[in-house]
mmCIF file of C-alpha atoms and ligand atoms in Angstrom:
data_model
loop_
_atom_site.group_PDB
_atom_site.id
_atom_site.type_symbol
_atom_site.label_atom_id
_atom_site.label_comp_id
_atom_site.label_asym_id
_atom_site.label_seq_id
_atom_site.Cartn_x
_atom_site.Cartn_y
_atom_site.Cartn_z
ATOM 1 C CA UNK A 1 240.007 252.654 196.906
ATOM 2 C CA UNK A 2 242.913 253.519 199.026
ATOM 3 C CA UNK A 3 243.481 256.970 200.365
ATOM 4 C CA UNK A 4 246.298 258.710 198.578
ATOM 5 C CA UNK A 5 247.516 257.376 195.495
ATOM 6 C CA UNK A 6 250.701 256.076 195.256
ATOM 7 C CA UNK A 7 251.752 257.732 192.215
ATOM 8 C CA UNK A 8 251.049 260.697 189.839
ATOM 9 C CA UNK A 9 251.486 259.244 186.723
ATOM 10 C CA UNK A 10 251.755 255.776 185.429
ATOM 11 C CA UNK A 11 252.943 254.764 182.113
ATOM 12 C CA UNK A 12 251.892 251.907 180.766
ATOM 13 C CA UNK A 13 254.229 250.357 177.861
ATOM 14 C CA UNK A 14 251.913 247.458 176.321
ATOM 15 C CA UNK A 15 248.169 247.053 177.247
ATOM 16 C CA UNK A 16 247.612 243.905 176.594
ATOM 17 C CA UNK A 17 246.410 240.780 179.288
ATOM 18 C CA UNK A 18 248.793 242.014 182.029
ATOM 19 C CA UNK A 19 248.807 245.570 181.153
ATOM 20 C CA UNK A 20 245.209 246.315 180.896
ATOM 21 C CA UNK A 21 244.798 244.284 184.206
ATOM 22 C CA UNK A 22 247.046 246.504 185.796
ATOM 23 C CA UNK A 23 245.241 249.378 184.388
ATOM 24 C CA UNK A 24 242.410 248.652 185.496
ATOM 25 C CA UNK A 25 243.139 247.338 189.288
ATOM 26 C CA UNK A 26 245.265 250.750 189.503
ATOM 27 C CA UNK A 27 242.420 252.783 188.128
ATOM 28 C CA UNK A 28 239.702 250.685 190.923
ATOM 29 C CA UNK A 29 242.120 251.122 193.834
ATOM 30 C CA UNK A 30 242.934 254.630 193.291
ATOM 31 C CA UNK A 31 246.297 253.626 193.107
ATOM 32 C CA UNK A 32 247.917 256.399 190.858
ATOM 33 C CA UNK A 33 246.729 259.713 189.972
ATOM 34 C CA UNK A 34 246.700 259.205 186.494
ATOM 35 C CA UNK A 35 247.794 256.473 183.522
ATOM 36 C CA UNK A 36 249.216 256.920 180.402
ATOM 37 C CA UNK A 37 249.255 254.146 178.042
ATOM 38 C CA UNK A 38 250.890 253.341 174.516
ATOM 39 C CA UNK A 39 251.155 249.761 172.805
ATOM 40 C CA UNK A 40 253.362 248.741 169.383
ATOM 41 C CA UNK A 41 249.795 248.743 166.719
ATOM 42 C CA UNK A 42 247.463 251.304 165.749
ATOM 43 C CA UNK A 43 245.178 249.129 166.356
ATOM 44 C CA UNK A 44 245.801 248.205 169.822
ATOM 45 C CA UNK A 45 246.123 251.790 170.919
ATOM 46 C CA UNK A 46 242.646 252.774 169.238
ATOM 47 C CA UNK A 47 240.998 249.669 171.451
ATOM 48 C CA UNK A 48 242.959 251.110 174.357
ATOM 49 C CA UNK A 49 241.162 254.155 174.807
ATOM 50 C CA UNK A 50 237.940 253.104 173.620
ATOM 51 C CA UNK A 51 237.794 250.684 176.084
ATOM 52 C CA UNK A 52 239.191 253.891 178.453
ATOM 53 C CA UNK A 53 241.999 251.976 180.264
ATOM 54 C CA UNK A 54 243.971 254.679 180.192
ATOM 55 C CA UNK A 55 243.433 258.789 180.352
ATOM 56 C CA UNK A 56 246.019 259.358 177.880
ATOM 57 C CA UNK A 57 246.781 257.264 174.812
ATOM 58 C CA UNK A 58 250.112 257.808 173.516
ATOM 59 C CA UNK A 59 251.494 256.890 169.743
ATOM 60 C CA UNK A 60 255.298 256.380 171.276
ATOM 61 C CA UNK A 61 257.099 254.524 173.930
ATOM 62 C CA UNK A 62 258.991 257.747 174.371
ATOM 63 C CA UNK A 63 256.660 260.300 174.784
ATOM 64 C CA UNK A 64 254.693 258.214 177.067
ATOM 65 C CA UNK A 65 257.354 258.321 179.985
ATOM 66 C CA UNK A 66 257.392 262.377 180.133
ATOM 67 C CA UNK A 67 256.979 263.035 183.702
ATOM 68 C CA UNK A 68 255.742 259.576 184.602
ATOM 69 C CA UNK A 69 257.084 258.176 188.476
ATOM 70 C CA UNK A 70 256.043 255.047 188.155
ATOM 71 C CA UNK A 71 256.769 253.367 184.410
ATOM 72 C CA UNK A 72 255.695 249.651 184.386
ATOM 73 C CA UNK A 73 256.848 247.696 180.669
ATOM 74 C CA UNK A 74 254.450 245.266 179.808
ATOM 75 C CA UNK A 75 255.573 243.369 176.448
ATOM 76 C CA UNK A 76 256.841 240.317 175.652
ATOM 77 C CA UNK A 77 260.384 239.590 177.073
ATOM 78 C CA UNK A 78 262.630 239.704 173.908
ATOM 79 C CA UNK A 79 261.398 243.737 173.310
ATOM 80 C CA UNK A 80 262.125 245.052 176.818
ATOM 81 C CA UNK A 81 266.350 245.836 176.071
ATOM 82 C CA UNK A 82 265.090 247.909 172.907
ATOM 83 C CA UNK A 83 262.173 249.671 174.644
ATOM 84 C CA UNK A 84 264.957 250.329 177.704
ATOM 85 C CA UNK A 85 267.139 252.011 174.807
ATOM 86 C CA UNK A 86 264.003 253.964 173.508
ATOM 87 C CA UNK A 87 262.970 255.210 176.843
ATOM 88 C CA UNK A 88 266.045 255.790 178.372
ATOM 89 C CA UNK A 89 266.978 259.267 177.992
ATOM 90 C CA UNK A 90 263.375 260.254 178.328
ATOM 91 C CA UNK A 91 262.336 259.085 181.958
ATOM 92 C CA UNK A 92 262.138 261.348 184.614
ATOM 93 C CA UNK A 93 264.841 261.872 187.199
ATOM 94 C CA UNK A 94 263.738 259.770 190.192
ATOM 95 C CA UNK A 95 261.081 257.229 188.343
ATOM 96 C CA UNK A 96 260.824 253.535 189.184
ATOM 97 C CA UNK A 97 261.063 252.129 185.602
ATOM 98 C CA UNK A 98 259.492 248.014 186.064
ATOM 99 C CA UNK A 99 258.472 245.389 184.280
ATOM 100 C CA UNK A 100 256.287 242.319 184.651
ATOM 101 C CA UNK A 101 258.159 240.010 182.464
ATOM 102 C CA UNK A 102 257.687 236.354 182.939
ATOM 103 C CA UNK A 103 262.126 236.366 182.680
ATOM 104 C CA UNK A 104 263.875 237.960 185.052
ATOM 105 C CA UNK A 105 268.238 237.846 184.426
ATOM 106 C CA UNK A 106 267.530 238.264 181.018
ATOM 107 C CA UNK A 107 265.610 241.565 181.386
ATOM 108 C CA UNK A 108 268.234 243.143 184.045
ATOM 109 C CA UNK A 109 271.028 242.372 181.815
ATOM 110 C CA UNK A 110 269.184 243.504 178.884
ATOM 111 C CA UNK A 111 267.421 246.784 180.201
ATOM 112 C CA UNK A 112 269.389 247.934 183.054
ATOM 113 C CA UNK A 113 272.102 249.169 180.713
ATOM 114 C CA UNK A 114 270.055 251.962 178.571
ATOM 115 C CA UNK A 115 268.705 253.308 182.136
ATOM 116 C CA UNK A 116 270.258 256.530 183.319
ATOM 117 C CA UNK A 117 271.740 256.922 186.649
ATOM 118 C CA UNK A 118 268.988 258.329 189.318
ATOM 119 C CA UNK A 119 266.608 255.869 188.243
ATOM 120 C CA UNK A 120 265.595 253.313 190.138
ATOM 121 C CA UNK A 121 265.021 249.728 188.158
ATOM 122 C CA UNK A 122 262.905 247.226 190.314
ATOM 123 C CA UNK A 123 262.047 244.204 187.695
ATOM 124 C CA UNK A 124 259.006 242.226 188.733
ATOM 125 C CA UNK A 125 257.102 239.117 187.877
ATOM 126 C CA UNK A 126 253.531 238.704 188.654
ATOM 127 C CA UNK A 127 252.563 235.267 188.745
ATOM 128 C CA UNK A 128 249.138 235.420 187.506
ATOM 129 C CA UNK A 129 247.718 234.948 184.015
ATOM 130 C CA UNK A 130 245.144 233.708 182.013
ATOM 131 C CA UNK A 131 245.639 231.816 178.275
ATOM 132 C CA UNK A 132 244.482 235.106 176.350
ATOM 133 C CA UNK A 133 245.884 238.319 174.911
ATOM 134 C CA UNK A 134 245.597 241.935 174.500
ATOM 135 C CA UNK A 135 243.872 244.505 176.241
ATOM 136 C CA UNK A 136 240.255 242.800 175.889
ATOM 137 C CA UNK A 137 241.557 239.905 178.292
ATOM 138 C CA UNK A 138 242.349 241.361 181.290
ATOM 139 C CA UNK A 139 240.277 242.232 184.772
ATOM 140 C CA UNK A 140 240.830 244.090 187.422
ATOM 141 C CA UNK A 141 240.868 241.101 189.836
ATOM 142 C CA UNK A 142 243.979 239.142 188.063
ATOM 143 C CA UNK A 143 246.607 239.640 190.984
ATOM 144 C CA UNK A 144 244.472 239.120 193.439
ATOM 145 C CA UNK A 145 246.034 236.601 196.148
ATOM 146 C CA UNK A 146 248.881 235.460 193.491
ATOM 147 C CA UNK A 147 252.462 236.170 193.903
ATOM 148 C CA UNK A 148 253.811 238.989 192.443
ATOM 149 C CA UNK A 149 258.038 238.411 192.663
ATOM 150 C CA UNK A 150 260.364 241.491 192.986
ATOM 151 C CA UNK A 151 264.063 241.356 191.675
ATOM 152 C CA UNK A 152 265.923 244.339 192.148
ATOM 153 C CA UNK A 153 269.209 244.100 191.432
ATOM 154 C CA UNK A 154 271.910 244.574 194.333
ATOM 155 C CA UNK A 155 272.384 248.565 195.627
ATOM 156 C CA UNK A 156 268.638 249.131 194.572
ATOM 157 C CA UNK A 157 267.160 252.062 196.574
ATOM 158 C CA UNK A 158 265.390 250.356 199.116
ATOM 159 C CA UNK A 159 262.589 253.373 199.651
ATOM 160 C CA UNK A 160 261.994 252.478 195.395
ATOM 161 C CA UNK A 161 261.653 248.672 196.344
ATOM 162 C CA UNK A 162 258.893 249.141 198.969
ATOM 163 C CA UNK A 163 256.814 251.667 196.818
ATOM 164 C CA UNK A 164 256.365 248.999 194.134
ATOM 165 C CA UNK A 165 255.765 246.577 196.466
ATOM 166 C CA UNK A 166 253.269 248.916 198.152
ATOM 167 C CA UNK A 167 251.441 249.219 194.349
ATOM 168 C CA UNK A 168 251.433 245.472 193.724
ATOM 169 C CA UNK A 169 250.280 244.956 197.495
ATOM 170 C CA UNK A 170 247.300 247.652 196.785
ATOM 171 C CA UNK A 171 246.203 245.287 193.367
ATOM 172 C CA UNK A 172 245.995 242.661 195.696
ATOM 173 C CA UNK A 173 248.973 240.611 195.183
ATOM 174 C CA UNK A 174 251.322 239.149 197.842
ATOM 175 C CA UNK A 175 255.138 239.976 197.048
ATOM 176 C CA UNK A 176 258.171 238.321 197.742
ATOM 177 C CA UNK A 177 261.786 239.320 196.730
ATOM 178 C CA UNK A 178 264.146 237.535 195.623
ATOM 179 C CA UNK A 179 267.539 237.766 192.977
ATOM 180 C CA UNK A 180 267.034 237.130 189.393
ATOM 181 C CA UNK A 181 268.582 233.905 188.839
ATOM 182 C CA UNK A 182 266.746 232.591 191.673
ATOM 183 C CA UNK A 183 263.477 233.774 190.397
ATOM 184 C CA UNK A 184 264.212 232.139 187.154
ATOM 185 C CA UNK A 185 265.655 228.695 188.227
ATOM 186 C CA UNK A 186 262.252 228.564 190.538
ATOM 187 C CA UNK A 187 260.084 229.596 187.597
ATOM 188 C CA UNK A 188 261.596 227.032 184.867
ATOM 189 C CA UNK A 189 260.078 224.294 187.254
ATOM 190 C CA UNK A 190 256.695 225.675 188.432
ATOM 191 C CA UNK A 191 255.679 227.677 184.853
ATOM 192 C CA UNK A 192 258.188 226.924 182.014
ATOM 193 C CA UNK A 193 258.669 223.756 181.988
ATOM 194 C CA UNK A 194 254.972 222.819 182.663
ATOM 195 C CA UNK A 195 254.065 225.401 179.358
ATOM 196 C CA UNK A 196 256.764 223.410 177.338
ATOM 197 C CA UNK A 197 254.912 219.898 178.844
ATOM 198 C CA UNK A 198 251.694 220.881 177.361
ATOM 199 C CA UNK A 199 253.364 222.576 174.526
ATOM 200 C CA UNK A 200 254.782 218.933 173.785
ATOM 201 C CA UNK A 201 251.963 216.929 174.931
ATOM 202 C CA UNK A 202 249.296 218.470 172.284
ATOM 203 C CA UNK A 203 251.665 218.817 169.615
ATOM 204 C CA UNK A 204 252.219 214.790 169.634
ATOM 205 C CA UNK A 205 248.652 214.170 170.044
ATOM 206 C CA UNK A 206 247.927 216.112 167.101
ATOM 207 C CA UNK A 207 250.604 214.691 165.300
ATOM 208 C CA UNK A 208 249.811 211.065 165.927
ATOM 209 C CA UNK A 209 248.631 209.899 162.798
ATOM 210 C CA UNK A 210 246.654 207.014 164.259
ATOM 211 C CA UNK A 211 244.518 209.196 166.409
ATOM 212 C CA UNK A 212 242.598 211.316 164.153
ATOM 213 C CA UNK A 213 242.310 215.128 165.154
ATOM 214 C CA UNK A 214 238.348 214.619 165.464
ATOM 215 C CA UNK A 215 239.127 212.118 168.402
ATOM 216 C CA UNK A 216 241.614 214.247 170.132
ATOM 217 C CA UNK A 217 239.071 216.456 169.942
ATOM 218 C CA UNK A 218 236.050 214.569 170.918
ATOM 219 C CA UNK A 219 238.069 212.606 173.531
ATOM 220 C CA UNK A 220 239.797 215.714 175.257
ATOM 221 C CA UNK A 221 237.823 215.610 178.317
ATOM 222 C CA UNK A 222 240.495 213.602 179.982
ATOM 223 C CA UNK A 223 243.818 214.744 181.097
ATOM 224 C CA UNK A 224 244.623 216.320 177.764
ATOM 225 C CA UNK A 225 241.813 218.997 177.541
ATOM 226 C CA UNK A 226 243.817 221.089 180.744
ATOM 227 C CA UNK A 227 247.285 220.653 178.802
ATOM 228 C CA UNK A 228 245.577 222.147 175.269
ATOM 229 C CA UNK A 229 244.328 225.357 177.759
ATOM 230 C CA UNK A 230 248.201 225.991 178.538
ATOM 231 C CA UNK A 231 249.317 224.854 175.344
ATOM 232 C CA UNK A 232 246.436 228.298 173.852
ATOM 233 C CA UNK A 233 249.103 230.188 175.738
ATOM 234 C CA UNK A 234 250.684 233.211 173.273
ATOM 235 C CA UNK A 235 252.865 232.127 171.162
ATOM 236 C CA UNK A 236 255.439 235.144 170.940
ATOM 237 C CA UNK A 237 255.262 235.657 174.755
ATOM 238 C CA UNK A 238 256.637 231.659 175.118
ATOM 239 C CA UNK A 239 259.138 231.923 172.485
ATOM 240 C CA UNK A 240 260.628 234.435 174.200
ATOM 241 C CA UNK A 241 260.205 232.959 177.527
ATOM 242 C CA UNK A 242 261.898 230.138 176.668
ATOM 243 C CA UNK A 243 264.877 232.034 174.409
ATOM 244 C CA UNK A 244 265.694 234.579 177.821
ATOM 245 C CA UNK A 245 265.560 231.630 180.325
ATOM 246 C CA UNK A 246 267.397 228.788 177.974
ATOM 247 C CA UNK A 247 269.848 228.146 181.120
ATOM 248 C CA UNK A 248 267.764 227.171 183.755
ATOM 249 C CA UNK A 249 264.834 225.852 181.547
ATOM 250 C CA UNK A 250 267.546 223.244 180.214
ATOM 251 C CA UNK A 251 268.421 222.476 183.652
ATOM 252 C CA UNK A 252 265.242 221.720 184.806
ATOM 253 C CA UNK A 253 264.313 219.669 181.359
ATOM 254 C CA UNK A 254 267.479 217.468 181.922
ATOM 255 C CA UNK A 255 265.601 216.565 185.950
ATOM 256 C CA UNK A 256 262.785 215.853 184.105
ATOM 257 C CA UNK A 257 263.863 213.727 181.778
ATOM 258 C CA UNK A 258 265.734 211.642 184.545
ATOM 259 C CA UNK A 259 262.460 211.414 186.452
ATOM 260 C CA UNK A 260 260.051 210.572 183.105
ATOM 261 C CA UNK A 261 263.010 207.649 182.690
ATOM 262 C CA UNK A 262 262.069 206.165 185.833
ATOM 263 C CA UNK A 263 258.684 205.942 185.860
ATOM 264 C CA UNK A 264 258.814 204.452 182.524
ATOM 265 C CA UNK A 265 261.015 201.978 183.955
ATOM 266 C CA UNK A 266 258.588 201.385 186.501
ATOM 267 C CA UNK A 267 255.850 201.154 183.864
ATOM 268 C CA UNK A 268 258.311 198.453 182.238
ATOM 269 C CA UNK A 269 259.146 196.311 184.845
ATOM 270 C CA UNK A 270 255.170 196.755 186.571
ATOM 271 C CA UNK A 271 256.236 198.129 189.661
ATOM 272 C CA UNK A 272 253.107 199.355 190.912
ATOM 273 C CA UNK A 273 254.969 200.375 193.917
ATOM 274 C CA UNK A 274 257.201 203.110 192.200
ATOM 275 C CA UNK A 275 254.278 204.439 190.344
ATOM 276 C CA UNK A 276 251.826 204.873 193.549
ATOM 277 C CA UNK A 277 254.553 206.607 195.616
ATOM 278 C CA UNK A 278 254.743 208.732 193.217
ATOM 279 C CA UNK A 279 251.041 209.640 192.889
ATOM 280 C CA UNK A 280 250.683 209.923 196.402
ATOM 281 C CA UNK A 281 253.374 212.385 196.558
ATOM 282 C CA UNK A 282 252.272 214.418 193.882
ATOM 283 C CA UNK A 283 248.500 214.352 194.950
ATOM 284 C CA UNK A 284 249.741 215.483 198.362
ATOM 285 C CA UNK A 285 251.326 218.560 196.398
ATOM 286 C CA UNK A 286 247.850 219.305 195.152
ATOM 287 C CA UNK A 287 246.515 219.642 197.836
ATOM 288 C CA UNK A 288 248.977 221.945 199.638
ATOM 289 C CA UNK A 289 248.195 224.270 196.926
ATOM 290 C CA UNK A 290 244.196 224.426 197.246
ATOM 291 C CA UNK A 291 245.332 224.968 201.115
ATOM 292 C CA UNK A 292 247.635 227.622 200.098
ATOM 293 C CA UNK A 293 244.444 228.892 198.517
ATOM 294 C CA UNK A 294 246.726 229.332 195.166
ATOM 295 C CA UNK A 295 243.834 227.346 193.511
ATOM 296 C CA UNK A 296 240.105 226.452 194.813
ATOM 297 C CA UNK A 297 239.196 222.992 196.287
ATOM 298 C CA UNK A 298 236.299 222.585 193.676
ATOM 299 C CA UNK A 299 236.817 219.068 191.560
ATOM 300 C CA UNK A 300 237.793 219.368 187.954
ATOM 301 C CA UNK A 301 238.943 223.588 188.488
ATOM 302 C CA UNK A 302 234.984 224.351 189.172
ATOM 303 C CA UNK A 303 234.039 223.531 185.805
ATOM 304 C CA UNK A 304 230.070 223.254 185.626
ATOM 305 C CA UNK A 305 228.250 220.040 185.054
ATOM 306 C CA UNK A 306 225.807 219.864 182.606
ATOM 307 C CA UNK A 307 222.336 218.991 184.045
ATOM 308 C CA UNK A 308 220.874 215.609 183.075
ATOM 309 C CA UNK A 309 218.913 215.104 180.088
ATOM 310 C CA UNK A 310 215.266 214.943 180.284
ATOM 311 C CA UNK A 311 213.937 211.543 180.092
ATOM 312 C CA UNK A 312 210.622 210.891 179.206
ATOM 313 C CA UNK A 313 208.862 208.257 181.732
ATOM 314 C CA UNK A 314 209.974 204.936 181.749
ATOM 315 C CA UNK A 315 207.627 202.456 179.669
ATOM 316 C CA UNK A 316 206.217 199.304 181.508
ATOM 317 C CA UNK A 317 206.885 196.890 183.152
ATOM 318 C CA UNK A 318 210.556 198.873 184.378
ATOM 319 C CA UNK A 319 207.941 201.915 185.785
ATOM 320 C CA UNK A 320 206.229 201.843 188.798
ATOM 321 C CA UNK A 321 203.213 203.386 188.319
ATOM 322 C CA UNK A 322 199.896 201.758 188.874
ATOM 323 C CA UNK A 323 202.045 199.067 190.986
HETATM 324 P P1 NAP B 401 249.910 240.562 175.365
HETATM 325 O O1 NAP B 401 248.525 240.406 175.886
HETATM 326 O O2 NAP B 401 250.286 239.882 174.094
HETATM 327 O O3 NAP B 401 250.224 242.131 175.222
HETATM 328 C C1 NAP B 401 251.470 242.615 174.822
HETATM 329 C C2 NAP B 401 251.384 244.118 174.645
HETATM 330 O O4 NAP B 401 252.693 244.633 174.372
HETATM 331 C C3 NAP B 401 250.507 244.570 173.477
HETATM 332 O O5 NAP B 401 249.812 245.728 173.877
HETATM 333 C C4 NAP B 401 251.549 244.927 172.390
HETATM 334 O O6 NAP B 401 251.072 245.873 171.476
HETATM 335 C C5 NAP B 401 252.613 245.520 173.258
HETATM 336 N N1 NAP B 401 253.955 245.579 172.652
HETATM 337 C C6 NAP B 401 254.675 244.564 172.127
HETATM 338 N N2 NAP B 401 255.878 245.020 171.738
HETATM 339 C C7 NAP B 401 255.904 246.364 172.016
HETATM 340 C C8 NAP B 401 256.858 247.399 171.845
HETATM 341 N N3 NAP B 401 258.057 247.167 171.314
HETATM 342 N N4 NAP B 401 256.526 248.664 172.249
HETATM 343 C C9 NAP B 401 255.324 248.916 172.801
HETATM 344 N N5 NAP B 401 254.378 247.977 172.993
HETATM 345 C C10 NAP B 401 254.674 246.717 172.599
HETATM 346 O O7 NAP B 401 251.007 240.103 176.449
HETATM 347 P P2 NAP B 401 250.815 239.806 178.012
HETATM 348 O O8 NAP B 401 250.228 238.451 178.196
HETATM 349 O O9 NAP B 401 250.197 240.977 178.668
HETATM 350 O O10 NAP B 401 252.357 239.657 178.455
HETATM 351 C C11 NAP B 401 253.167 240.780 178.630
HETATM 352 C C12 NAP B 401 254.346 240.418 179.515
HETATM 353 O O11 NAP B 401 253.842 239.883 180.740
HETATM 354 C C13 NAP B 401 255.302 239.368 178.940
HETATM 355 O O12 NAP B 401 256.624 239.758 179.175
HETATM 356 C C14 NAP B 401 254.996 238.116 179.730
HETATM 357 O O13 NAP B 401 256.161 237.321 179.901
HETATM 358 C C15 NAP B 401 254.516 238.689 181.055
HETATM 359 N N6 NAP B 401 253.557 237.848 181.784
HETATM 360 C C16 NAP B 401 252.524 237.256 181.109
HETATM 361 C C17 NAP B 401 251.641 236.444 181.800
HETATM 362 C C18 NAP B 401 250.497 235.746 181.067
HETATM 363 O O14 NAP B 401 249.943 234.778 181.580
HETATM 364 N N7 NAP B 401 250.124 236.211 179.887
HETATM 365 C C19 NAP B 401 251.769 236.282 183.178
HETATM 366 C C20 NAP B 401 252.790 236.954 183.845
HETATM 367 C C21 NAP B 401 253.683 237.734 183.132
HETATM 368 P P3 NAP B 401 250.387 245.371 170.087
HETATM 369 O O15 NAP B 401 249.094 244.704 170.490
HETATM 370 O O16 NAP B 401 250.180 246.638 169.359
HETATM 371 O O17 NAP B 401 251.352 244.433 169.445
#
């Protein structure tokens, strides 16, 4: 708990994974005097204050910014520019209006627009997550040690820019800045294009008609049981992912491709060589991210092992009893 909060009021637009995390690491640090909270369903809103994310639960995205400093906007990318329009002439003179979309040119061009002048607009990105939704899925802890990116667009007032860094620093997260475009060419490689891999990859497996679905299933221990976790990922969120950052996601497809070609090749012609440079390179990359401590050491992501069965004693002549 820190000593003075950083804000008086947040509003929260969307509770859902990162929302309610951000709710509830803001509520454990003391970070803001008080939240108020709204999300698109009924439904969603009821579970909002039951599970008492929020102190005020409020029906719309307009009446939730009254006299909020700090408004954060945590829905899927493709709403954002329409929930910019709706909250627009509402904010408060002086407010930080963000965002933690996984897109970031998309959402400047798209919200920036409908936001008054004497606000300041500081989009951000954290780079944590989990494969789950809505406001049931998150923890306070999510942020914790992962990056949380910054892209203010250019004449941003720099006292806004530290604030929210401040907040994100206070949930734990380390923040970097950097320019939209940037953000997004960097991103297509490390998260999109991996969720479109997996995306892919499970898709043909289930498709295959040789491989029935019970022995995808019963055989997904190996390599393909990690892609179906990202390929659980939220369907509307990665639409929309992939629909604000077609540019750069394309780009970094097209590199892909050109790198799948030669290992192929490789596979063709049996040159072993090609293909264990390559896995030594990329197991090297592995491990500079345990030692980044942007994942832990343990083997196979800390899953737990089973015990071993129980085995009743061995009959004769294999035991050694009486020997
Ligand atoms: P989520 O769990 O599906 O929650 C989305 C929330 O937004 C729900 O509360 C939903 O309300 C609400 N919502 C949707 N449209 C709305 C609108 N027009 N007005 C008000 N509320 C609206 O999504 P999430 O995983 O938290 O993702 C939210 C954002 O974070 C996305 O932009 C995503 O790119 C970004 N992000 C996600 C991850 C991740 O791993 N999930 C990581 C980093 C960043 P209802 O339930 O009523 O529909």
């Amino acid at each position: 708990m820190i000593a003075k909060p950083l804000f008086n009021r947040l509003a929260l637009i969307g509770v859902g994974l990162i929302g309610s995390s951000i709710a509830r690491a803001a509520r454990a640090q003391g970070a803001v005097r008080s939240i108020v909270a709204t999300a698109r369903s009924a439904a969603t809103r009821k579970r909002v204050a039951e599970l008492g994310l929020a102190d005020q639960v409020i029906e719309t995205n307009a009446a939730a910014v009254a006299g909020a400093d700090l408004v954060i906007v945590c829905i899927p990318v493709g709403g954002c520019g329409g929930v910019a329009r709706e909250i627009g002439p509402h904010l408060m003179p002086g407010a930080i209006v963000s965002d933690v979309g996984s897109v970031k040119g998309a959402i400047v061009r798209e919200m920036a627009p409908h936001l008054p002048a004497g606000i300041h607009f500081v989009p951000a990105h954290p780079v944590a997550g989990t494969e789950y939704s809505g406001p049931d899925a998150g923890f306070a802890e999510l942020f914790v040690n992962r990056w949380c990116i910054l892209t203010p667009p250019e004449n941003t007032d720099t006292h806004a820019v530290h604030r929210l860094a401040a907040f994100w620093g206070v949930l734990g997260a380390n923040v970097e800045t950097m320019a939209a475009d940037h953000h997004d060419l960097v991103l297509a490689v490390t998260s999109h294009l991996p969720h479109l891999i997996a995306y892919t990859i499970v898709g043909t497996a289930d498709e295959l008609s040789q491989v029935t679905r019970s022995e995808v299933l019963q055989f997904s221990a190996g390599g393909f049981r990690d892609f179906t976790r990202i390929a659980a990922s939220d369907p509307t969120m990665w639409r929309d992912v992939f629909l604000a950052n077609k540019d750069a996601v394309l780009e970094m497809l097209g590199r892909f491709n050109e790198d799948i070609a030669a290992l192929t090749r490789a596979i063709r012609r049996g040159d072993g060589d090609v293909l264990f440079e390559h896995f030594t390179r990329t197991r090297a990359i592995r491990k500079g991210i345990v030692a980044a401590g942007q994942d832990a050491p343990a083997p196979d992501f800390g899953r737990p092992h089973p015990a071993l069965p129980d085995v009743p004693p061995l009959p004769r002549p294999y035991t050694s009893e009486g020997e």
